[in-house]
């Protein structure tokens, strides 16, 4: 036909009739020919998804011709020689390809893909399938999809469009781009594929094939026999844990660290645990070494196995008290039973999950994982069908029957928006669980809402009243206001922590003896009135101890077994952490570090003694010396002035020294030396590994203290670290830490 020549209606009718006839002939030909479907399986995980489809294909032998190719870790003894499952299911295996290059590192994975690409062409050419069925996001599957695409074999990809994490996402999406057809599990996965330019007409929302089996089979009558056969005769349902953690190939060292922390948490949690060996990805060898170094295979609470048949694994997961790790089974299949799951790390980041999954993405401590176990173990959640309703196989078989083999392989493209999923995250829990912190100082009364991460969400401050009744009344008023605000700030208050000056009995919540800075504050029961009014548990401790607790939870002392905190403010105080515990002493006056005597003939201290550190180095001591110099007209130097109405204080002394006043410099040198000598005595008595200087004068004393330690301390103690605190509100944070540590029963 000449360009621009329009067809007449009779010609158009003839052409459409001819095209319809040809399509009908092709359909009739298809009815007389069986569709050759090649299913390639690489490991135990993908076989659990592919097996239901294989059974469906086999049961429709008049429509389909099933060809089975086995490769990857199926054929490795260390991973259980799982190809035997396929034989036990009475499938004929048409080809077995040894494609794994051992080494379990990144290079071995690449070499395995290359080896598979060398071996696959001969097999695919011999079998000549119409459709190749490929599952998931494994590197073996990428080799299968690459070979088939280059050989013009149609590819049906299962479980594309999902988002998890690590290199798996890249491999999964690469396979989706090579595939011609897609059977997805969720609506979001379907939308993701469409946004990745895939033709909507080539996508079937089928659900997960494994759900077809597990939804009908998980309530077997013999489940107790299965539990006992794998975990022991004394184990009951919901009293054990299933653990399955794989390496993350883009962050191998961190995934090994998380694996080690998980094992430590499981050992501490002290529940019977079935732990499966990791998959063959890079890093798995190191993970197995960690397992063996910790004696997991010999530990009485653990049963370490390489493989569990899927039908039995269903029973074990569905009746477990909890599942932990980073396996996709935890965020997918376990939801069908309502089994509580703890997902560790980033391997499944982005997966759609039910409310049964608690994410610990930043699994950086044993205690955080332990706390997640406490939150999840033994719970039961509503059953979730996000990934399937039990009818996936029949949808996939029907979809394959509809594939037109004469249709060109070229794809169409479109770009719809992507809807993101929302799931429960442990970081959300850590942000919302909060404490009310109260700090009773000589001048101000402060109250704050403090969250689990140590963030001060909101703070309130008033002048500290002079009488007991007014002080308690104001404290309760401020706490009630904070609790009302906490509701709107999405903070759940777990309790109240009180930091106060003086000697405190923390067991009974009583201030035994106060400092002279707070009037009417001796033999005072703080706990009872606050607890009665607010209906919350209350903890009380000395301000020095609270500052030390703040350092242990949020500051330089985090993870340090033995350290001392010195508070340099109006007075001198502190706290001692020995073997991770705060030392109170037999009469609750331990760590009164300001009253260590460093001179027999020194100035009088507020305690009545002479020569205490506090008499030399506290803010009041510096103020006393500043006034003395000012009275003798020896304080002011060029660039300084003091208003007649202004009270001389320690700040004027510091400014004078900074501007070159030799008298002021000498006083500060003496104060720093006195503090340094006191700290040397502490080093020789309790031998901490760290000294933390806190308070407004800390940075002025850091260098003098280090100098005295280097000159006066024993050689074995001279290496002790001295650091200045970076916490802005140590008293408030320490008061909050008492609540957060006790109410959550663990310290992060």
XYZ file of C-alpha atoms in Angstrom:
748
model
C 0.000 0.000 0.000
C 1.289 3.465 -0.916
C 2.102 5.843 1.941
C -0.866 7.973 2.914
C -3.322 5.646 1.157
C -6.380 5.036 3.411
C -7.925 1.555 3.549
C -11.573 1.299 2.653
C -14.036 -0.283 5.146
C -14.229 -3.564 3.196
C -10.457 -3.961 3.289
C -10.338 -3.254 7.042
C -13.081 -5.801 7.684
C -11.184 -8.413 5.678
C -7.928 -7.794 7.584
C -9.608 -8.014 11.012
C -11.378 -11.221 10.042
C -8.091 -12.692 8.846
C -6.313 -11.722 12.110
C -9.100 -13.228 14.222
C -8.934 -16.447 12.189
C -5.163 -16.684 12.657
C -5.528 -16.138 16.410
C -8.185 -18.866 16.618
C -5.941 -21.265 14.697
C -3.068 -20.563 17.055
C -5.352 -21.205 20.046
C -6.520 -24.509 18.578
C -2.922 -25.482 17.930
C -2.110 -24.632 21.531
C -4.900 -26.879 22.756
C -3.324 -29.776 20.911
C 0.185 -29.008 22.217
C 1.289 -29.112 25.835
C 3.014 -26.010 27.215
C 6.607 -26.897 28.124
C 7.307 -25.269 31.499
C 10.814 -25.473 32.940
C 11.013 -24.918 36.705
C 14.534 -24.131 37.923
C 15.135 -24.394 41.679
C 18.336 -23.267 43.421
C 17.846 -23.800 47.167
C 15.537 -25.001 49.933
C 13.828 -21.594 50.231
C 12.776 -21.194 46.611
C 11.674 -24.837 46.398
C 9.092 -24.178 49.137
C 7.545 -21.566 46.788
C 7.992 -23.518 43.541
C 6.872 -26.960 44.769
C 3.128 -26.089 44.975
C 3.258 -24.844 41.366
C 5.144 -27.957 40.295
C 2.452 -30.150 41.869
C -0.190 -28.080 40.076
C 1.578 -28.447 36.716
C 2.035 -32.179 37.279
C -1.672 -32.622 38.057
C -2.547 -31.035 34.689
C -0.372 -33.228 32.506
C -2.793 -32.818 29.586
C -1.971 -29.069 29.480
C 1.606 -28.780 30.732
C 4.867 -30.623 30.273
C 6.996 -30.145 33.415
C 10.793 -29.944 33.153
C 12.847 -29.620 36.351
C 16.361 -28.164 36.604
C 18.205 -28.336 39.935
C 21.279 -26.229 40.695
C 22.900 -24.096 43.413
C 23.053 -25.102 47.071
C 20.540 -27.948 46.542
C 23.527 -30.095 45.543
C 25.891 -29.227 48.425
C 26.243 -31.563 51.370
C 26.952 -28.713 53.857
C 23.492 -27.355 53.086
C 21.724 -30.664 53.453
C 21.711 -31.976 49.837
C 18.167 -30.665 49.633
C 17.652 -31.927 46.080
C 16.540 -35.140 47.820
C 13.311 -33.318 48.773
C 12.518 -32.989 45.086
C 13.039 -36.703 44.565
C 10.941 -37.520 47.621
C 8.142 -35.443 46.083
C 8.421 -37.764 43.037
C 9.452 -35.153 40.490
C 11.699 -36.201 37.617
C 14.860 -34.112 37.564
C 15.860 -33.344 33.969
C 19.171 -31.675 34.787
C 21.423 -31.264 37.822
C 24.008 -28.493 37.526
C 26.803 -28.058 40.064
C 27.153 -24.283 39.885
C 28.402 -23.227 43.322
C 32.032 -22.170 43.696
C 32.847 -22.651 47.379
C 34.328 -19.828 49.401
C 31.199 -18.099 50.726
C 32.561 -14.657 49.860
C 31.733 -12.013 47.252
C 34.145 -13.413 44.650
C 32.701 -16.920 45.043
C 29.183 -15.577 44.383
C 30.350 -13.897 41.166
C 32.206 -17.022 40.052
C 29.095 -19.111 40.771
C 27.006 -16.880 38.504
C 29.656 -17.230 35.795
C 29.797 -21.021 36.166
C 26.010 -21.244 35.914
C 26.051 -19.120 32.753
C 28.593 -21.511 31.227
C 26.517 -24.623 32.001
C 22.935 -23.411 31.459
C 22.905 -22.865 27.644
C 23.347 -26.576 26.853
C 20.541 -27.545 29.237
C 18.113 -24.873 28.034
C 18.882 -25.678 24.422
C 18.209 -29.379 25.027
C 14.989 -28.847 26.994
C 13.739 -25.975 24.775
C 11.047 -24.809 27.229
C 8.271 -22.431 26.245
C 8.434 -20.773 29.660
C 11.128 -20.738 32.348
C 9.837 -20.295 35.893
C 12.294 -18.321 38.070
C 11.770 -17.364 41.699
C 12.952 -14.510 43.838
C 16.252 -12.706 44.212
C 19.123 -15.192 44.501
C 22.292 -14.833 42.427
C 21.604 -18.286 40.936
C 18.225 -17.007 39.713
C 19.949 -14.036 38.069
C 22.116 -16.451 36.072
C 18.983 -18.393 35.018
C 17.151 -15.246 33.902
C 20.188 -13.923 32.019
C 20.705 -17.172 30.116
C 17.010 -17.554 29.243
C 16.621 -13.925 28.134
C 19.627 -14.172 25.821
C 18.235 -17.436 24.387
C 14.789 -15.877 23.740
C 13.008 -18.078 26.256
C 10.027 -16.503 27.973
C 10.552 -15.972 31.693
C 7.857 -15.987 34.365
C 9.279 -14.355 37.507
C 7.718 -15.135 40.900
C 7.728 -12.587 43.743
C 9.130 -9.669 41.749
C 8.376 -6.082 42.677
C 9.000 -6.606 46.385
C 11.321 -4.425 48.423
C 13.533 -5.892 51.119
C 17.098 -4.633 51.430
C 20.763 -5.222 50.546
C 21.884 -6.640 47.182
C 18.724 -8.784 47.016
C 16.716 -5.763 45.833
C 19.094 -5.119 42.949
C 19.104 -8.768 41.876
C 15.317 -9.092 42.169
C 14.694 -5.978 40.098
C 17.294 -7.055 37.529
C 15.463 -10.381 37.101
C 12.173 -8.480 36.762
C 13.674 -6.436 33.928
C 14.768 -9.635 32.172
C 11.431 -11.404 32.762
C 8.475 -11.235 30.373
C 5.750 -12.176 32.845
C 5.307 -11.689 36.569
C 3.347 -13.456 39.313
C 3.378 -11.151 42.352
C 2.243 -11.625 45.941
C 0.934 -8.212 46.974
C -0.753 -5.186 45.520
C 2.249 -3.007 46.388
C 4.580 -5.366 44.532
C 2.302 -5.091 41.502
C 2.469 -1.281 41.708
C 6.246 -1.366 42.037
C 6.559 -3.431 38.860
C 4.265 -1.088 36.985
C 6.369 1.863 38.141
C 9.417 -0.043 36.857
C 7.887 0.072 33.353
C 6.494 -3.485 33.277
C 3.378 -4.127 31.180
C 0.351 -4.337 33.460
C -1.244 -6.997 31.259
C 1.770 -9.252 31.875
C 1.414 -9.135 35.675
C -0.832 -11.424 37.734
C -1.560 -10.674 41.400
C -1.540 -14.293 42.530
C -0.293 -14.358 46.116
C 2.542 -16.461 47.479
C 2.396 -20.126 46.340
C 3.695 -21.391 49.680
C 0.559 -19.956 51.349
C -1.513 -22.515 49.394
C 0.167 -25.234 51.405
C 0.699 -23.573 54.750
C -2.844 -22.191 55.152
C -4.266 -25.676 54.755
C -1.547 -27.704 56.453
C -0.320 -25.815 59.523
C -2.987 -27.272 61.855
C -1.865 -30.885 61.606
C -2.823 -33.190 64.446
C 0.761 -34.407 64.847
C 2.360 -30.992 65.355
C 3.421 -31.867 68.922
C 5.301 -34.917 67.592
C 7.108 -32.678 65.097
C 8.045 -30.167 67.813
C 9.326 -32.944 70.069
C 11.294 -34.642 67.285
C 13.240 -31.450 66.546
C 13.491 -29.854 69.992
C 13.001 -32.573 72.587
C 10.185 -34.399 74.351
C 9.845 -31.783 77.111
C 9.158 -28.855 74.744
C 5.617 -27.510 74.475
C 4.102 -25.234 71.844
C 4.865 -21.510 72.189
C 7.710 -22.298 74.610
C 10.527 -22.266 72.050
C 12.142 -19.963 69.489
C 12.940 -20.513 65.799
C 16.073 -18.598 64.685
C 17.152 -18.108 61.081
C 19.684 -15.384 60.199
C 21.433 -14.949 56.829
C 24.440 -12.782 55.917
C 23.854 -9.379 54.326
C 26.252 -9.353 51.396
C 26.510 -5.547 51.211
C 27.486 -5.287 54.887
C 29.035 -8.615 55.837
C 30.923 -7.546 58.965
C 27.903 -5.837 60.502
C 25.665 -8.814 59.723
C 28.163 -11.116 61.456
C 28.153 -8.761 64.461
C 24.329 -8.813 64.557
C 24.400 -12.618 64.321
C 26.769 -12.789 67.295
C 24.599 -10.378 69.300
C 21.518 -12.435 68.437
C 23.199 -15.619 69.717
C 24.253 -13.821 72.929
C 20.690 -12.569 73.447
C 19.242 -16.042 72.824
C 21.697 -17.620 75.261
C 20.734 -15.033 77.912
C 17.020 -15.414 77.175
C 17.353 -19.086 78.106
C 14.611 -20.639 75.952
C 14.825 -23.771 73.824
C 15.803 -22.655 70.318
C 15.821 -24.308 66.910
C 18.491 -22.512 64.867
C 18.954 -23.144 61.160
C 22.291 -22.701 59.414
C 22.544 -19.578 57.216
C 22.297 -19.722 53.432
C 25.304 -19.875 51.106
C 25.749 -16.112 50.606
C 29.057 -14.373 51.225
C 29.654 -14.246 54.966
C 27.911 -17.499 55.846
C 31.166 -19.290 56.629
C 32.073 -16.612 59.193
C 28.593 -16.858 60.734
C 28.972 -20.622 61.140
C 32.351 -20.020 62.802
C 30.670 -17.642 65.270
C 28.026 -20.270 66.009
C 30.652 -22.927 66.666
C 32.876 -20.600 68.694
C 29.946 -20.010 71.054
C 29.298 -23.754 71.303
C 25.750 -23.488 69.954
C 25.750 -27.014 68.515
C 26.597 -28.433 71.967
C 24.480 -26.000 74.019
C 21.578 -27.784 75.783
C 19.093 -25.033 74.827
C 19.899 -25.123 71.106
C 19.259 -27.509 68.245
C 21.296 -26.439 65.198
C 20.162 -27.942 61.879
C 20.981 -27.469 58.196
C 17.515 -28.162 56.861
C 13.951 -28.841 57.973
C 11.384 -30.153 55.433
C 8.966 -27.337 54.597
C 5.819 -29.105 55.825
C 7.487 -29.663 59.216
C 9.003 -26.178 59.243
C 5.459 -24.804 58.900
C 4.460 -26.601 62.102
C 7.531 -25.392 63.980
C 7.037 -21.743 62.989
C 3.283 -21.699 63.515
C 3.545 -23.050 67.087
C 6.717 -21.156 68.133
C 6.760 -18.634 70.939
C 8.752 -16.373 68.634
C 10.788 -16.347 65.419
C 13.948 -14.252 65.202
C 16.420 -13.426 62.435
C 16.265 -11.858 58.999
C 14.705 -14.604 56.881
C 11.892 -13.604 54.538
C 9.918 -16.441 56.125
C 9.640 -14.321 59.273
C 8.100 -11.313 57.545
C 6.022 -13.395 55.092
C 4.910 -16.884 56.060
C 4.969 -16.419 59.867
C 2.298 -13.735 59.566
C -0.193 -16.348 58.364
C -0.050 -17.950 61.827
C 0.165 -14.784 63.946
C 3.562 -15.947 65.219
C 5.507 -13.040 66.804
C 8.618 -12.204 64.785
C 11.746 -10.143 65.506
C 13.362 -8.972 62.271
C 17.032 -8.069 62.769
C 18.992 -5.668 60.595
C 18.286 -4.342 57.123
C 17.882 -7.484 55.008
C 14.070 -7.223 54.957
C 13.809 -3.416 55.114
C 10.821 -2.342 53.032
C 8.983 -5.675 53.094
C 5.286 -5.443 53.773
C 4.631 -6.992 57.180
C 1.783 -7.721 59.522
C 1.611 -6.344 63.047
C 3.344 -9.516 64.270
C 6.745 -8.235 63.071
C 8.913 -6.068 65.328
C 11.913 -4.579 63.495
C 15.253 -4.126 65.245
C 17.006 -2.489 62.321
C 19.763 -0.908 64.397
C 20.544 -4.133 66.280
C 23.733 -2.750 67.822
C 23.515 -4.201 71.337
C 22.737 -7.541 72.909
C 20.347 -5.810 75.313
C 18.249 -4.252 72.545
C 17.691 -7.691 70.998
C 17.001 -9.140 74.446
C 14.420 -6.431 75.097
C 12.768 -7.230 71.748
C 12.571 -10.895 72.831
C 10.890 -9.820 76.060
C 8.370 -7.759 74.100
C 7.540 -10.473 71.556
C 7.997 -13.918 73.104
C 4.764 -15.736 73.843
C 2.489 -13.168 72.207
C -0.109 -14.042 69.579
C -1.182 -11.738 66.779
C -4.090 -11.783 64.332
C -3.330 -13.962 61.324
C -2.252 -11.950 58.295
C -2.956 -12.753 54.639
C -0.893 -9.939 53.123
C 1.000 -12.439 50.972
C -1.760 -14.793 49.921
C -5.163 -16.372 50.407
C -4.349 -19.968 49.454
C -5.308 -19.742 45.757
C -2.035 -18.650 44.172
C -1.294 -21.844 42.219
C -4.581 -21.998 40.328
C -4.174 -18.314 39.363
C -0.617 -18.894 38.105
C -1.599 -21.983 36.086
C -4.475 -20.113 34.486
C -2.157 -17.173 33.757
C 0.391 -19.434 32.046
C -2.347 -20.934 29.884
C -3.249 -17.437 28.690
C 0.282 -16.635 27.467
C 0.330 -16.189 23.699
C 3.555 -17.773 22.458
C 3.247 -15.974 19.121
C 3.213 -12.586 20.811
C 6.403 -10.485 20.423
C 8.698 -10.350 23.436
C 9.045 -6.562 23.369
C 7.817 -4.834 26.558
C 5.569 -1.813 27.026
C 6.188 0.877 29.616
C 4.256 2.983 32.147
C 5.068 4.995 35.290
C 2.440 4.981 38.088
C 3.189 6.163 41.662
C 4.523 3.782 44.304
C 2.724 3.363 47.618
C 5.041 2.812 50.553
C 4.321 0.351 53.336
C 4.183 1.135 57.057
C 5.278 -1.368 59.684
C 6.002 -1.568 63.394
C 9.566 -0.570 64.305
C 11.423 -0.882 67.600
C 12.816 2.664 67.156
C 9.214 3.950 67.378
C 8.846 2.127 70.704
C 12.123 3.599 71.973
C 10.965 7.115 71.060
C 7.541 6.942 72.726
C 8.372 5.141 75.972
C 9.396 8.038 78.240
C 10.107 9.108 81.808
C 9.345 12.171 83.898
C 12.637 13.514 85.268
C 12.773 15.929 88.234
C 15.907 17.842 89.265
C 15.881 19.655 92.613
C 18.743 22.156 92.646
C 19.697 24.861 95.090
C 18.118 27.518 92.864
C 15.761 25.896 90.362
C 13.219 23.095 90.238
C 13.203 21.426 86.810
C 10.932 18.779 85.283
C 11.394 17.157 81.858
C 9.866 14.505 79.603
C 12.757 12.286 78.467
C 12.378 9.546 75.845
C 14.212 6.223 75.700
C 16.930 7.610 73.415
C 17.852 10.329 75.902
C 16.158 13.188 74.085
C 14.566 15.836 76.301
C 11.166 16.157 74.620
C 9.965 19.059 76.776
C 11.386 20.858 79.810
C 9.813 22.979 82.564
C 11.612 25.220 85.105
C 10.582 27.251 88.168
C 12.445 28.757 91.128
C 12.824 26.196 93.909
C 10.538 27.260 96.822
C 12.054 27.667 100.272
C 9.580 25.489 102.221
C 8.848 21.782 102.036
C 5.080 22.168 101.428
C 5.496 24.712 98.622
C 8.223 22.623 97.030
C 6.149 19.410 96.959
C 3.076 21.283 95.712
C 5.009 22.944 92.875
C 6.697 19.665 91.944
C 3.341 17.870 91.645
C 1.835 20.723 89.643
C 4.734 20.677 87.176
C 4.628 16.856 86.874
C 0.881 16.868 86.195
C 1.342 19.502 83.492
C 4.107 17.413 81.925
C 1.920 14.288 81.966
C -0.903 16.166 80.243
C 1.517 17.437 77.590
C 2.982 13.937 77.154
C -0.327 12.675 75.773
C -0.218 15.228 72.948
C 3.481 14.530 72.363
C 2.798 10.776 71.905
C 4.953 9.924 74.940
C 3.913 7.135 77.322
C 5.207 8.004 80.819
C 6.623 4.907 82.551
C 7.524 6.508 85.882
C 9.161 9.437 87.694
C 12.853 9.836 88.515
C 13.989 12.466 91.024
C 17.515 13.877 91.301
C 18.261 15.901 94.434
C 21.222 17.168 96.400
C 22.164 15.542 99.716
C 22.370 12.004 101.061
C 19.561 9.817 99.696
C 18.239 6.368 100.543
C 17.184 5.241 97.038
C 15.602 2.036 98.339
C 12.951 3.944 100.329
C 12.928 7.161 98.291
C 13.949 9.317 101.282
C 16.301 12.317 101.456
C 18.230 11.537 104.659
C 20.271 14.707 104.863
C 20.240 17.653 102.497
C 22.864 20.166 101.506
C 22.700 23.669 103.023
C 21.535 24.936 99.618
C 18.053 23.362 99.955
C 16.036 24.298 103.050
C 13.630 21.942 104.871
C 14.839 18.938 102.893
C 16.182 16.437 105.445
C 14.396 13.204 106.460
C 11.928 13.805 103.625
C 9.914 11.021 101.947
C 9.727 12.103 98.301
C 8.459 8.858 96.797
C 5.135 8.537 98.640
C 3.488 11.895 97.803
C 4.564 11.802 94.147
C 3.563 8.168 93.627
C 0.207 8.692 95.365
C -0.636 11.791 93.333
C 0.534 10.590 89.923
C -0.113 6.834 90.295
C 3.329 6.069 88.895
C 6.433 4.328 90.259
C 9.027 6.782 91.591
C 12.831 6.511 91.886
C 14.988 8.934 93.885
C 18.766 9.374 94.085
C 21.525 11.861 94.801
C 22.302 14.303 91.956
C 25.885 13.046 91.643
C 24.688 9.460 91.273
C 22.080 10.575 88.722
C 24.714 12.335 86.630
C 26.758 9.110 86.708
C 23.737 7.054 85.609
C 23.227 9.513 82.751
C 26.795 8.935 81.598
C 26.299 5.156 81.813
C 23.169 5.219 79.666
C 23.686 8.150 77.305
C 27.238 9.457 77.648
C 30.918 8.504 77.698
C 30.267 5.751 80.248
C 28.064 3.716 77.916
C 29.562 0.228 77.726
C 32.334 1.031 80.266
C 32.431 -1.433 83.167
C 34.310 0.745 85.695
C 34.279 4.543 85.706
C 33.921 7.586 87.963
C 32.030 10.814 87.321
C 33.117 14.037 89.077
C 30.549 16.854 89.210
C 32.166 20.297 89.326
C 29.545 22.921 90.071
C 28.387 24.870 93.099
C 29.777 21.945 95.114
C 31.803 18.884 94.163
C 30.024 15.533 93.873
C 30.049 12.429 91.775
C 29.312 8.769 91.406
C 31.087 5.459 90.969
C 30.232 2.649 88.559
C 31.964 -0.593 89.524
C 31.315 -3.757 87.493
C 28.441 -1.963 85.737
C 26.698 -1.184 89.052
C 26.264 2.151 90.848
C 27.909 2.115 94.291
C 25.743 3.554 97.124
C 27.589 2.308 100.213
C 26.282 0.923 103.506
C 24.863 4.280 104.665
C 24.313 5.787 101.191
C 27.249 8.193 101.347
C 29.554 6.475 98.841
C 31.008 8.739 96.162
C 30.922 11.884 98.322
C 34.009 12.700 96.296
C 33.955 16.394 97.154
C 34.860 15.547 100.741
C 38.071 13.659 100.032
C 40.700 15.508 102.110
C 43.730 16.636 100.108
C 45.325 18.918 102.730
C 45.457 18.755 106.518
C 45.662 22.528 106.869
C 43.355 23.524 104.047
C 40.397 25.941 104.061
C 37.229 25.064 105.931
C 34.627 23.093 103.994
C 30.832 23.377 104.297
C 30.867 19.888 105.831
C 32.818 21.259 108.841
C 36.122 19.623 107.942
C 39.222 21.261 106.442
C 41.119 20.607 103.226
C 38.338 18.877 101.249
C 38.373 19.045 97.456
C 35.140 21.038 97.637
C 36.857 23.677 99.801
C 39.361 24.259 96.970
C 37.653 23.454 93.685
C 33.897 24.041 93.931
C 32.109 27.041 92.498
C 31.524 28.340 96.045
C 35.239 28.022 96.850
C 36.197 29.967 93.721
C 33.553 32.574 94.561
C 35.050 32.929 98.055
C 38.521 33.502 96.595
C 37.170 35.919 93.964
C 35.538 38.022 96.722
C 38.790 37.996 98.727
C 40.780 39.268 95.750
C 38.130 41.857 94.982
C 38.129 43.116 98.576
C 41.935 43.455 98.337
C 41.615 45.229 94.945
C 43.574 42.378 93.342
C 40.846 40.915 91.107
C 40.239 43.389 88.310
C 42.684 43.760 85.438
C 42.515 45.739 82.231
C 39.392 44.784 80.266
C 37.388 43.818 83.393
C 34.755 45.639 85.393
C 32.318 44.710 88.141
C 29.053 46.602 88.578
C 28.402 47.801 92.137
C 25.106 45.893 92.167
C 26.744 42.778 90.731
C 27.805 40.012 93.107
C 31.362 38.793 92.583
C 31.409 35.099 91.671
C 33.551 32.335 90.197
C 33.015 33.630 86.639
C 34.903 36.844 87.501
C 37.826 34.776 88.783
C 37.899 32.731 85.573
C 37.796 35.902 83.437
C 40.594 37.478 85.476
C 42.782 34.407 84.989
C 42.020 34.398 81.265
C 43.118 38.043 81.042
C 46.444 37.330 82.768
C 45.758 38.004 86.486
C 48.538 36.009 88.159
C 46.700 35.841 91.502
C 43.606 34.384 89.838
C 45.771 31.996 87.827
C 47.431 30.783 91.033
C 44.052 30.162 92.719
C 42.789 28.159 89.700
C 46.058 26.213 89.596
C 45.628 25.303 93.283
C 41.977 24.349 92.691
C 42.922 22.148 89.700
C 45.751 20.548 91.660
C 43.468 19.799 94.621
C 40.898 18.182 92.309
C 43.660 16.247 90.547
C 45.039 14.944 93.850
C 41.589 13.802 94.899
C 41.157 11.977 91.606
C 44.581 10.335 92.007
C 43.372 8.985 95.370
C 40.259 7.638 93.615
C 42.416 5.956 90.944
C 44.508 4.271 93.619
C 41.435 3.090 95.559
C 39.076 1.727 92.884
C 41.188 1.789 89.683
C 38.539 2.907 87.139
C 39.318 2.898 83.412
C 37.662 6.277 82.857
C 37.149 9.556 84.744
C 34.383 11.828 83.446
C 34.412 15.492 84.459
C 30.938 16.994 84.433
C 29.461 20.370 85.391
C 30.117 23.996 84.524
C 33.779 23.940 85.626
C 34.703 20.638 83.942
C 36.484 22.071 80.901
C 38.595 24.390 83.100
C 39.850 21.436 85.158
C 40.487 18.900 82.364
C 44.141 19.783 81.648
C 45.192 20.367 85.302
C 43.699 17.017 86.307
C 45.509 15.190 83.503
C 48.778 16.891 84.495
C 48.449 15.875 88.162
C 47.623 12.279 87.191
C 50.718 12.102 84.988
C 52.875 13.481 87.840
C 51.378 11.891 90.973
C 49.575 8.666 90.005
C 51.183 5.243 90.051
C 52.488 4.179 86.653
C 49.710 1.584 86.285
C 47.052 4.306 86.732
C 48.577 7.034 84.576
C 46.881 5.735 81.440
C 43.391 6.323 82.851
C 41.261 8.320 80.394
C 39.936 11.714 81.478
C 37.027 13.089 79.464
C 34.685 16.053 79.743
C 30.995 15.176 79.680
C 29.041 16.100 76.559
C 25.626 15.785 78.218
C 23.648 19.008 78.563
C 21.345 17.923 81.408
C 23.059 15.057 83.263
C 20.869 15.328 86.385
C 17.621 15.144 84.359
C 18.933 12.400 82.091
C 20.155 10.400 85.084
C 16.798 10.750 86.831
C 15.107 9.524 83.641
C 17.544 6.624 83.263
C 16.471 5.192 86.644
C 12.933 4.926 85.283
C 13.839 3.698 81.816
C 16.300 1.062 83.069
C 14.018 -0.401 85.732
C 10.698 -0.291 83.882
C 12.139 -1.902 80.757
C 14.234 -4.235 82.933
C 17.312 -3.745 80.771
C 19.935 -1.096 80.082
C 20.659 -0.360 76.427
